[in-house]
CSV table of C-alpha atoms in Angstrom, one decimal:
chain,number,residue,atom,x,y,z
A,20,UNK,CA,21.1,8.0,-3.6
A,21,UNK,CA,21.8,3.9,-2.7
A,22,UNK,CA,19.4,2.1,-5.0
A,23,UNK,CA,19.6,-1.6,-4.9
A,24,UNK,CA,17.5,-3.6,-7.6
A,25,UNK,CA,17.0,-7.8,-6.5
A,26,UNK,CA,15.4,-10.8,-8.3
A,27,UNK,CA,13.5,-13.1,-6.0
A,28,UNK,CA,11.4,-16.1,-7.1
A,29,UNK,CA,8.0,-16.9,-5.7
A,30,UNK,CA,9.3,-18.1,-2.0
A,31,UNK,CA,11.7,-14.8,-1.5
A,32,UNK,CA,15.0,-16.5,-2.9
A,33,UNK,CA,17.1,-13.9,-4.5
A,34,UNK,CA,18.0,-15.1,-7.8
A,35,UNK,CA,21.1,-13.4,-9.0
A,36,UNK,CA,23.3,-10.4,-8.7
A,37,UNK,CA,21.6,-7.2,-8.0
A,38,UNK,CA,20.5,-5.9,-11.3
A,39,UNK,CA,23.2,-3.0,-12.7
A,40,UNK,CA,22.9,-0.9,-16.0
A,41,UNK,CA,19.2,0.4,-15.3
A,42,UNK,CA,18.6,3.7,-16.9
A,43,UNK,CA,15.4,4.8,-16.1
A,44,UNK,CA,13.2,3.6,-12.9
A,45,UNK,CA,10.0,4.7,-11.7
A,46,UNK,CA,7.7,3.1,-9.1
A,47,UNK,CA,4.9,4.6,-7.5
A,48,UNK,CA,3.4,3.4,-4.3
A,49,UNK,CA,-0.4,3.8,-3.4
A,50,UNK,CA,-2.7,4.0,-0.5
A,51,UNK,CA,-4.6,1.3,0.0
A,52,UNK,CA,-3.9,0.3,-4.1
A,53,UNK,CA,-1.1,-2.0,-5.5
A,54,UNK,CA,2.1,0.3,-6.6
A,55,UNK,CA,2.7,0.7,-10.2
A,56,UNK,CA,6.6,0.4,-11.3
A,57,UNK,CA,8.3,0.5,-14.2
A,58,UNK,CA,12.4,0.0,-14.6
A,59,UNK,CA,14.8,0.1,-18.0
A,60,UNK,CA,17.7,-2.4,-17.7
A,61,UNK,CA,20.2,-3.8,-20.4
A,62,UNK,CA,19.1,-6.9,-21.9
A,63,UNK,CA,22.2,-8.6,-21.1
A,64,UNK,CA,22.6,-12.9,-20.9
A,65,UNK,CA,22.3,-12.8,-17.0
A,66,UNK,CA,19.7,-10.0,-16.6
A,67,UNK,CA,16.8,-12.0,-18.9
A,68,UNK,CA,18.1,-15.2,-17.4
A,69,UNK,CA,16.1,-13.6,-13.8
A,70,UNK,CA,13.0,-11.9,-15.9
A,71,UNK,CA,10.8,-15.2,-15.4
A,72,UNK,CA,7.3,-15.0,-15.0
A,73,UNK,CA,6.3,-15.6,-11.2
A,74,UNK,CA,9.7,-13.9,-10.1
A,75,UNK,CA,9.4,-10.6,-8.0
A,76,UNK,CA,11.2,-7.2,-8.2
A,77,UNK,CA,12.6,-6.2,-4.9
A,78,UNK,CA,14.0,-2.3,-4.9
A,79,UNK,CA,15.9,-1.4,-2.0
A,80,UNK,CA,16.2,2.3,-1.0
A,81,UNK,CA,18.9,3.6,1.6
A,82,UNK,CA,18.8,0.2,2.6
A,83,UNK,CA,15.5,-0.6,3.4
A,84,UNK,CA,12.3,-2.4,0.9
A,85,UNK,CA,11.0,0.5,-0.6
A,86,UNK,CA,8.7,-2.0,-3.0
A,87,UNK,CA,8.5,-5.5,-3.3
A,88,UNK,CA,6.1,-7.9,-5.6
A,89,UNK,CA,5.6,-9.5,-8.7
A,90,UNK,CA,7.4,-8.4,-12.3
A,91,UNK,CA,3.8,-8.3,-14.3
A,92,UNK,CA,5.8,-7.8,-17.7
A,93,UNK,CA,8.7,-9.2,-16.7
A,94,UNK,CA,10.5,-8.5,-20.5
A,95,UNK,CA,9.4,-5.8,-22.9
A,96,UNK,CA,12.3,-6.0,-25.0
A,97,UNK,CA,13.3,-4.1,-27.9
A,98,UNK,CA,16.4,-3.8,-30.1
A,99,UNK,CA,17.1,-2.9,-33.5
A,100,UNK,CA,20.3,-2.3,-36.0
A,101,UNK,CA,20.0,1.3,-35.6
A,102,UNK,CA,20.2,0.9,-31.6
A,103,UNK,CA,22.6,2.6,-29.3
A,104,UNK,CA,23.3,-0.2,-27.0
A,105,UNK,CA,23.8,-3.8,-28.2
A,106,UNK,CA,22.2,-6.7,-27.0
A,107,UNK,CA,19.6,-4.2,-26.5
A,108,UNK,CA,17.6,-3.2,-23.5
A,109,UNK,CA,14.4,-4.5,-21.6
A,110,UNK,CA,11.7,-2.6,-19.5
A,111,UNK,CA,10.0,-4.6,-16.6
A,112,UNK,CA,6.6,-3.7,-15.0
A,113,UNK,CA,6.4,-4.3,-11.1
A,114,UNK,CA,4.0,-3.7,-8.9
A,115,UNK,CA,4.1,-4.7,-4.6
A,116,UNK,CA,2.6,-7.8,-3.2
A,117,UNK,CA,-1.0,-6.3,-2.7
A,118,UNK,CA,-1.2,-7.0,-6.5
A,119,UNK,CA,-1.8,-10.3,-5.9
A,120,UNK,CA,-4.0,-10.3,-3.6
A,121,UNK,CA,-5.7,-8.1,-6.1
A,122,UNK,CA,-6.1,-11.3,-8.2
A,123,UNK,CA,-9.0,-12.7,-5.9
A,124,UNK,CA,-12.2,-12.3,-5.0
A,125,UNK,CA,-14.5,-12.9,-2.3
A,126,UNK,CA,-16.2,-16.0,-1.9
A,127,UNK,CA,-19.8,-15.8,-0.2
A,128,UNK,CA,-18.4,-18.9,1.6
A,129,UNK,CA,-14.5,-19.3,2.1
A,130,UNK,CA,-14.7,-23.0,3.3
A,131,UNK,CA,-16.7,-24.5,0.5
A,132,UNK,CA,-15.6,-25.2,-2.8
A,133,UNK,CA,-16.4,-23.1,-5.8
A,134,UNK,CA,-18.7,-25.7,-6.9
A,135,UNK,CA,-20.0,-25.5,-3.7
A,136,UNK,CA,-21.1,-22.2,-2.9
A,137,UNK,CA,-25.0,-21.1,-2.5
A,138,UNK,CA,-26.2,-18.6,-5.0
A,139,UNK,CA,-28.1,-16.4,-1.7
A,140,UNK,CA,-25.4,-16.0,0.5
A,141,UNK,CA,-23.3,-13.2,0.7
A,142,UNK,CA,-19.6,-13.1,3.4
A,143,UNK,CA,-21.3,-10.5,5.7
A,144,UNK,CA,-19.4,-9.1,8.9
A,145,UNK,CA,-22.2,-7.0,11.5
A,146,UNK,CA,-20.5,-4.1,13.9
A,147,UNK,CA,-17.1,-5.6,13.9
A,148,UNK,CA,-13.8,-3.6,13.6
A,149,UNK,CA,-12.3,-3.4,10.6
A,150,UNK,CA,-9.0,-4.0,10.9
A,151,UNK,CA,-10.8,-7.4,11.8
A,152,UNK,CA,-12.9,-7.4,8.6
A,153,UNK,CA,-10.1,-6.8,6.3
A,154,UNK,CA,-7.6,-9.3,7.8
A,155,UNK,CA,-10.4,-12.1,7.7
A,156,UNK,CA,-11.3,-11.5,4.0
A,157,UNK,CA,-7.4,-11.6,3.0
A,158,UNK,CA,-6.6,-14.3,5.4
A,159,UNK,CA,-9.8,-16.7,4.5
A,160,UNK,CA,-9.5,-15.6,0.5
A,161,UNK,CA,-5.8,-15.5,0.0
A,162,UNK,CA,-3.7,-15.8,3.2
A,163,UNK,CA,-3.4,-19.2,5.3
A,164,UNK,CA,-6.8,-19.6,6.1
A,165,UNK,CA,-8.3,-20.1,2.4
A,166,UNK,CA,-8.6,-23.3,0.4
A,167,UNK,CA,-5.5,-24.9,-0.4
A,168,UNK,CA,-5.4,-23.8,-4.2
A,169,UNK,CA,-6.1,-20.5,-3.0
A,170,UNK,CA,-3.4,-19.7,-0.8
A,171,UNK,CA,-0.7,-17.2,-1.9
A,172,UNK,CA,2.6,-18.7,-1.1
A,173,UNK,CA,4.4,-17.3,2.4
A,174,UNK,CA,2.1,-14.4,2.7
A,175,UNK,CA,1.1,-14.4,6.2
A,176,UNK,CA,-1.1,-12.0,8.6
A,177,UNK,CA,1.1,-9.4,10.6
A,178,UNK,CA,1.0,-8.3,13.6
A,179,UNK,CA,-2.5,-6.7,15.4
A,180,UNK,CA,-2.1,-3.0,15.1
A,181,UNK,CA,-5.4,-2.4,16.5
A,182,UNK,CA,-6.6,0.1,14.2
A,183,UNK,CA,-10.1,0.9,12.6
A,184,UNK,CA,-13.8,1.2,14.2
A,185,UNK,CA,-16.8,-1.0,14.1
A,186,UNK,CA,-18.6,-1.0,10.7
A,187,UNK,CA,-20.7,-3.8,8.4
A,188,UNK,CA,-20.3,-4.7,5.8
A,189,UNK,CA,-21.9,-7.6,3.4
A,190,UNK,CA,-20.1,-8.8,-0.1
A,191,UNK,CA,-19.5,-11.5,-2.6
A,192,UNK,CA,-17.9,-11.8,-5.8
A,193,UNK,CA,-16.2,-8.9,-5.5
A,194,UNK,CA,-12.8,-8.6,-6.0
A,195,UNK,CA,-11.0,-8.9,-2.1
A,196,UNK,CA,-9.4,-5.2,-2.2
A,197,UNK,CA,-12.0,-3.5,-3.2
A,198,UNK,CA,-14.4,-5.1,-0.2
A,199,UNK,CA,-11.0,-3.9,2.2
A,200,UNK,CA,-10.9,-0.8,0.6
A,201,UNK,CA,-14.6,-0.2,1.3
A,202,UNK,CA,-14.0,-1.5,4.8
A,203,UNK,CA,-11.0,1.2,5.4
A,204,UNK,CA,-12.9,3.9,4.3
A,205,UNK,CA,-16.4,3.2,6.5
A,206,UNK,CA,-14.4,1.6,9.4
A,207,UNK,CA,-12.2,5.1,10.3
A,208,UNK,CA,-10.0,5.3,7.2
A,209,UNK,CA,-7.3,3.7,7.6
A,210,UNK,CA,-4.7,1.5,5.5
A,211,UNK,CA,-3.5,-1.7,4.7
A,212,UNK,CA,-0.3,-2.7,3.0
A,213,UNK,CA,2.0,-5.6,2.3
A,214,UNK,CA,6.0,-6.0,3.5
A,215,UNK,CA,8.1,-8.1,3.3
A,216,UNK,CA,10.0,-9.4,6.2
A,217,UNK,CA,12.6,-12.4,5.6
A,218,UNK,CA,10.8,-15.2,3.8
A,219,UNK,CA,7.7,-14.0,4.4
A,220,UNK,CA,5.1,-11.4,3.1
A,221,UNK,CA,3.1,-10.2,6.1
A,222,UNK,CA,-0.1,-8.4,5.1
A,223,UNK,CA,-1.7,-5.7,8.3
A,224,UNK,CA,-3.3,-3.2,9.0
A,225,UNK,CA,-2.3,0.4,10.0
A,226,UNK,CA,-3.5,3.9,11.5
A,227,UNK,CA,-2.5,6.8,9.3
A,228,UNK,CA,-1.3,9.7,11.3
A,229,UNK,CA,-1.8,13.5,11.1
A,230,UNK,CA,2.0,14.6,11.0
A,231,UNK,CA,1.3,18.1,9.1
A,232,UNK,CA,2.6,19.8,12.3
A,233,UNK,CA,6.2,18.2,11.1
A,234,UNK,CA,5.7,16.8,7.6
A,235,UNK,CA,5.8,20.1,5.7
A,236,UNK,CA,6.9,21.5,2.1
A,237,UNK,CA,7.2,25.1,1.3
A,238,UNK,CA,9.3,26.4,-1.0
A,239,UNK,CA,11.0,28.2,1.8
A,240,UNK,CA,11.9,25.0,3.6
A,241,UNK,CA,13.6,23.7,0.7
A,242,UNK,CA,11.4,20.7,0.1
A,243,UNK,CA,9.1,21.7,-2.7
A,244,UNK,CA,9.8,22.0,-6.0
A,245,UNK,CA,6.3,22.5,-8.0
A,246,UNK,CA,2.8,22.4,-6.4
A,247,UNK,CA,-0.6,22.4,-8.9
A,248,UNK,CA,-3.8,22.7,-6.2
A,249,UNK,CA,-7.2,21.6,-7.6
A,250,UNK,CA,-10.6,22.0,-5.8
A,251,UNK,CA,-13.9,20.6,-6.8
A,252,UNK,CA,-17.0,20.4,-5.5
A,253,UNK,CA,-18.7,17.1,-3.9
A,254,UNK,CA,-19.9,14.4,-6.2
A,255,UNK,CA,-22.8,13.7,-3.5
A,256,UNK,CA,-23.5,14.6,0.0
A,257,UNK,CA,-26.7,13.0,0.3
A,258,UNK,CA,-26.7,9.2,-0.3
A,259,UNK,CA,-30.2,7.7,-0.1
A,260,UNK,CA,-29.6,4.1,0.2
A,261,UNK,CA,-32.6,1.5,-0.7
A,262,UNK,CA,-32.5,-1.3,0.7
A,263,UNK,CA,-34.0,-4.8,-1.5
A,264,UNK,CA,-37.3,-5.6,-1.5
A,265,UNK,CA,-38.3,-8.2,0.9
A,266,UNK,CA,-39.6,-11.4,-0.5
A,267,UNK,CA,-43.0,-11.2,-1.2
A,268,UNK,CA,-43.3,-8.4,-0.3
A,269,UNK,CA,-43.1,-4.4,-2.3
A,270,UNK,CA,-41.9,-2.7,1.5
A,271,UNK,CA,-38.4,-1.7,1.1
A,272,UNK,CA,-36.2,0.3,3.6
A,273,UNK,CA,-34.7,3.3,2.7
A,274,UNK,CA,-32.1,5.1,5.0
A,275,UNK,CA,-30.5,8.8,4.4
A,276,UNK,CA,-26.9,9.5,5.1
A,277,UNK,CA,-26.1,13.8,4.8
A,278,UNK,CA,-22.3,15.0,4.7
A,279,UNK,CA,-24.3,18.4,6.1
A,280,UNK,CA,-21.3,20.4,6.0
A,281,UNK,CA,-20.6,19.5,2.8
A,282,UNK,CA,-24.0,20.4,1.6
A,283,UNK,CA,-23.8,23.9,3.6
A,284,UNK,CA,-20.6,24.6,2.1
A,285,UNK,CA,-21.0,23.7,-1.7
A,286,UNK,CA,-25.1,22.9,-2.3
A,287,UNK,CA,-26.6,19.5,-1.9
A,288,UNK,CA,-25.8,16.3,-4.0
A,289,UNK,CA,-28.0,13.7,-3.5
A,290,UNK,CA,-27.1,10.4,-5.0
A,291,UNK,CA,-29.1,6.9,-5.0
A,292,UNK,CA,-27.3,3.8,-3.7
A,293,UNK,CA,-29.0,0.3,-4.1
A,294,UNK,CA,-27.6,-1.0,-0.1
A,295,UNK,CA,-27.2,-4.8,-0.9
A,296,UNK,CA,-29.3,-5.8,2.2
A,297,UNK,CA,-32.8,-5.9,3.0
A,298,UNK,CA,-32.9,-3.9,6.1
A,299,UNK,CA,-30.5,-1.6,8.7
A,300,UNK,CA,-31.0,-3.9,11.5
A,301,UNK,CA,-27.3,-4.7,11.4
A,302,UNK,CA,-26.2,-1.3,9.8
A,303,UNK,CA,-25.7,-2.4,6.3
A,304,UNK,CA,-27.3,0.4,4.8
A,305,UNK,CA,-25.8,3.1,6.7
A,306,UNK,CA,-22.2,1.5,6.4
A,307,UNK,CA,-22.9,1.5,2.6
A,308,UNK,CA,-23.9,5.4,2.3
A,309,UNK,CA,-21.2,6.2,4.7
A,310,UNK,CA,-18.5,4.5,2.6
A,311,UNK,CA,-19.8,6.2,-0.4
A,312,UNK,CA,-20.3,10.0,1.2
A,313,UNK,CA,-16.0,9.2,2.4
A,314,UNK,CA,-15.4,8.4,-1.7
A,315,UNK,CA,-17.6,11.2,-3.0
A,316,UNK,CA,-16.3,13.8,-0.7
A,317,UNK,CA,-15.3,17.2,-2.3
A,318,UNK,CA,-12.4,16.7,-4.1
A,319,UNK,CA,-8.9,18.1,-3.0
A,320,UNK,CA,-6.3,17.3,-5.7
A,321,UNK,CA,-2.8,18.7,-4.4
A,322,UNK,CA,0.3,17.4,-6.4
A,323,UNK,CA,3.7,18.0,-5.3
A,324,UNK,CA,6.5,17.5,-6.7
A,325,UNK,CA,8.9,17.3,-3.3
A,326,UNK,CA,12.4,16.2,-2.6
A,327,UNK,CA,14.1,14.5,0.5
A,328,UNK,CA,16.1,16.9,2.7
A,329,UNK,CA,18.1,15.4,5.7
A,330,UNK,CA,15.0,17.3,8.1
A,331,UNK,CA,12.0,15.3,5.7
A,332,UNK,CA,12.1,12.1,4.1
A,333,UNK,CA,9.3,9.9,2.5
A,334,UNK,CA,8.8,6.9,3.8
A,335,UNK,CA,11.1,7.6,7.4
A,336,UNK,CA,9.0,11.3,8.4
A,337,UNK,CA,5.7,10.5,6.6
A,338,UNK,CA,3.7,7.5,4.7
A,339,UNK,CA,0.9,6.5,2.8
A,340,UNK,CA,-2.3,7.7,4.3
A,341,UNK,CA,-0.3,10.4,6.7
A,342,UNK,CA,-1.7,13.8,6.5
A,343,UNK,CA,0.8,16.4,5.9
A,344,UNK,CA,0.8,20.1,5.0
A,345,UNK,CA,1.5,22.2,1.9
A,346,UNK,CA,2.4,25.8,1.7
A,347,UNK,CA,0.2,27.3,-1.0
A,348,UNK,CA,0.3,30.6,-2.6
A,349,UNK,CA,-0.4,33.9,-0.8
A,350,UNK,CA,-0.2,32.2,2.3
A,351,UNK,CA,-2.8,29.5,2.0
A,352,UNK,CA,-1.9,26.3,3.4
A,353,UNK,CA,-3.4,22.6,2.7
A,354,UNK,CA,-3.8,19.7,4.9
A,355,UNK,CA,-4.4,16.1,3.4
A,356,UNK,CA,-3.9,13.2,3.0
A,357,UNK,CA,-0.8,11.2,1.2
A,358,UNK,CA,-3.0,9.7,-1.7
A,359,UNK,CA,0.4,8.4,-3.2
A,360,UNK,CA,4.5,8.6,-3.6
A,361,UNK,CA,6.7,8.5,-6.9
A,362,UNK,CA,10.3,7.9,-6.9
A,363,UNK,CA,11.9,8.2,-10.1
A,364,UNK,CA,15.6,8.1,-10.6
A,365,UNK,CA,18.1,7.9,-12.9
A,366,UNK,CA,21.6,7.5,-12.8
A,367,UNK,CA,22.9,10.5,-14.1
A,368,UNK,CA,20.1,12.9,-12.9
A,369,UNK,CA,19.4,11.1,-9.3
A,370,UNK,CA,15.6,10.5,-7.9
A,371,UNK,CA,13.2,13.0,-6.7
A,372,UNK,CA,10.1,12.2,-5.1
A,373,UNK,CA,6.7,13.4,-5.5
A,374,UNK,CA,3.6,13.0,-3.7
A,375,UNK,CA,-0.3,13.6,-4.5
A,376,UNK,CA,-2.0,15.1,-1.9
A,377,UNK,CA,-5.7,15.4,-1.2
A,378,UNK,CA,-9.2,13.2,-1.3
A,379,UNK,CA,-9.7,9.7,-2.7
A,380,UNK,CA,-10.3,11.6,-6.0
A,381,UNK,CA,-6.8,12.8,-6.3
A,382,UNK,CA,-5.7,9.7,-8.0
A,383,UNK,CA,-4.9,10.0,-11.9
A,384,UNK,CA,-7.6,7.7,-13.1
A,385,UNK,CA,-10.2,8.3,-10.0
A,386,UNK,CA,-13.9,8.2,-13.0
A,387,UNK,CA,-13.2,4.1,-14.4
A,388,UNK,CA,-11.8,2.9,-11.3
A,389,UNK,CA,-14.4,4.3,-9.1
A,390,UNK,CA,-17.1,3.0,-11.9
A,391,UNK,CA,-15.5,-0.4,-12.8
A,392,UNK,CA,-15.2,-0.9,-8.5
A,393,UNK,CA,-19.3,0.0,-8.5
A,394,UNK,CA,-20.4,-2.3,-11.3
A,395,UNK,CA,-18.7,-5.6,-9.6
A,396,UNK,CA,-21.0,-4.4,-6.0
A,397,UNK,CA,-23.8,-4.7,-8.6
A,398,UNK,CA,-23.3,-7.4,-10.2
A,399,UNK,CA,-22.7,-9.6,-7.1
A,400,UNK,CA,-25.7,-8.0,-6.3
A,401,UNK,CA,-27.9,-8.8,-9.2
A,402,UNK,CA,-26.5,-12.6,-8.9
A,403,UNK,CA,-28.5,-13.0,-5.4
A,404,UNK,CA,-32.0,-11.6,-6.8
């Protein structure tokens, strides 16, 4: 194991030694979703002197960025008389540099100023490829291409990677990963991340790739440690999208999207989806029930708990958004897709790595993010009626 722990500030500039001393560190990257990490260092003079809001946590695995982004609580300290290690110790909470892209949201018209913006118009893209889509909504809300004020410093657009199909999609005031996330999903699911590359934080697209012909676990191979395997049925496979009512008028448009093999395999789910546009002409309404049938799609919820051989290793023989394959019980096997991938570590013990497996539902906290994600649609809806 050859962890390396840096402090950068805001443009990339490391700000001390590497950090030594941590105890416990835990950092979990996501598909499509900022990571979530966590890290326990010693509270000493020249540690707490780097843990200053707007610097970044930089881990380094084996020699390469396994996460890099902002320290959102940079010092949760703690000490007391009664504690085993004087000056005491700190925790830090990181996340990757998606996170703050997380922090905006999509304006219905990226030139203007706030103060400027028309309470009818919504930021609507009609049959283009996504990879487009979600490169234009970071670039024009976050990246080089928004307002001044808006920019996030040295994140720039990598390179093409020509991913995605063509979908619509129409949104405002929505928070900017959730309208890429909704763009992946409709436009051939596929992923976007952030990495940084010198002074720069370059923000693309990517295709995931089926590698469950070589990305296996089994117990046999050496590479799997505990598997629990969960299996529910669809939450719709029927979305009957409505589109608004036309001014002045009581005709609305309503357009049925069927997951039929879901339905024939499990029983039929219809669910009712308000489509944010007036008509299909453009596809709005069948991009919308589309994207919704990919999130409510029967749940697969596969977690491993897996460890790097010298044949397999997370993030060299597999990534976010890969589909690999599990070796269940009694000779079952499971293909699916790498929802995301923990590495915890400690000194003394070493890391392991563990993945979850499975559908969009096979995150930890799948029923409030899913609802808090639909209520901001509506809402940005509701503001143009």
């Amino acid at each position: 194991m050859a962890i390396t722990l840096l402090i950068t500030d805001g443009d990339l500039a490391v700000q001390g030694d590497p950090l030594d001393g941590w105890s416990n560190l835990d950092v979990t990257t996501k598909f499509n979703e900022p990571a979530a990490g966590t890290v326990t260092l010693p509270a000493l003079p020249e540690v707490m002197a780097q843990l200053q809001p707007g610097n970044r946590m930089v881990l380094i695995r084996d020699g390469s960025i396994w996460c890099a982004g902002p320290m959102e609580e940079p010092a949760d300290y703690t000490w007391s008389v009664d504690s085993a290690q004087d000056p005491g110790e700190v925790v830090v909470n990181f996340s990757d540099d998606l996170a703050t892209i997380a922090g905006h949201i999509v304006w219905p018209e990226p030139a203007l100023t706030w103060a400027g913006q028309h309470g009818d118009t919504w930021r609507t893209f009609t049959t283009a490829n996504a990879e487009t889509i979600i490169r234009t909504l970071v670039n024009e809300n976050a990246g080089p291409g928004a307002l001044t004020a808006r920019r996030i410093p040295n994140l720039v657009l990598d390179s093409v990677a020509g991913a995605g199909s063509n979908t619509t999609i129409s949104s405002r005031f929505e928070p900017v990963l959730e309208a890429c996330r909704r763009t992946a999903s409709a436009g051939g699911q596929i992923g976007f991340r952030t990495r940084q590359d010198g002074t720069q934080i370059k923000f693309g697209c990517y295709t995931p790739v089926d590698k469950s012909a070589t990305a296996r676990f089994s117990t046999g191979l050496g590479n799997l440690r505990a598997v629990q395997f969960k299996r529910s049925a669809p939450t719709a496979t029927h979305a009957l999208v409505a589109g608004n009512e036309t001014a002045g008028s009581s005709i609305r448009t309503f357009v049925e999207i069927a997951d039929t093999a879901a339905a024939n395999e499990w029983w039929r789910v219809e669910k009712y989806l308000d489509g944010g546009a007036e008509n299909d002409t453009a596809g709005e309404l069948t991009a919308a029930g589309t994207g919704d049938l990919a999130e409510s799609a029967a749940p697969v919820q596969l977690a491993t708990v897996t460890v790097d051989t010298p044949d397999l290793q997370a993030g060299r023989d597999y990534g976010l958004g890969d589909k690999v394959a599990v070796a269940l019980p009694h000779g079952l096997q499971a293909i699916d897709v790498v929802r995301s991938i923990t590495l915890s570590a400690t000194p003394g013990s070493g890391e392991t790595v563990s993945s979850v497996i499975g559908s969009q539902d096979a995150t930890s906290d799948p029923q409030i993010t899913r609802l808090v994600r639909t209520l901001s649609r509506r809402l940005g809806r509701l503001e143009t009626r």
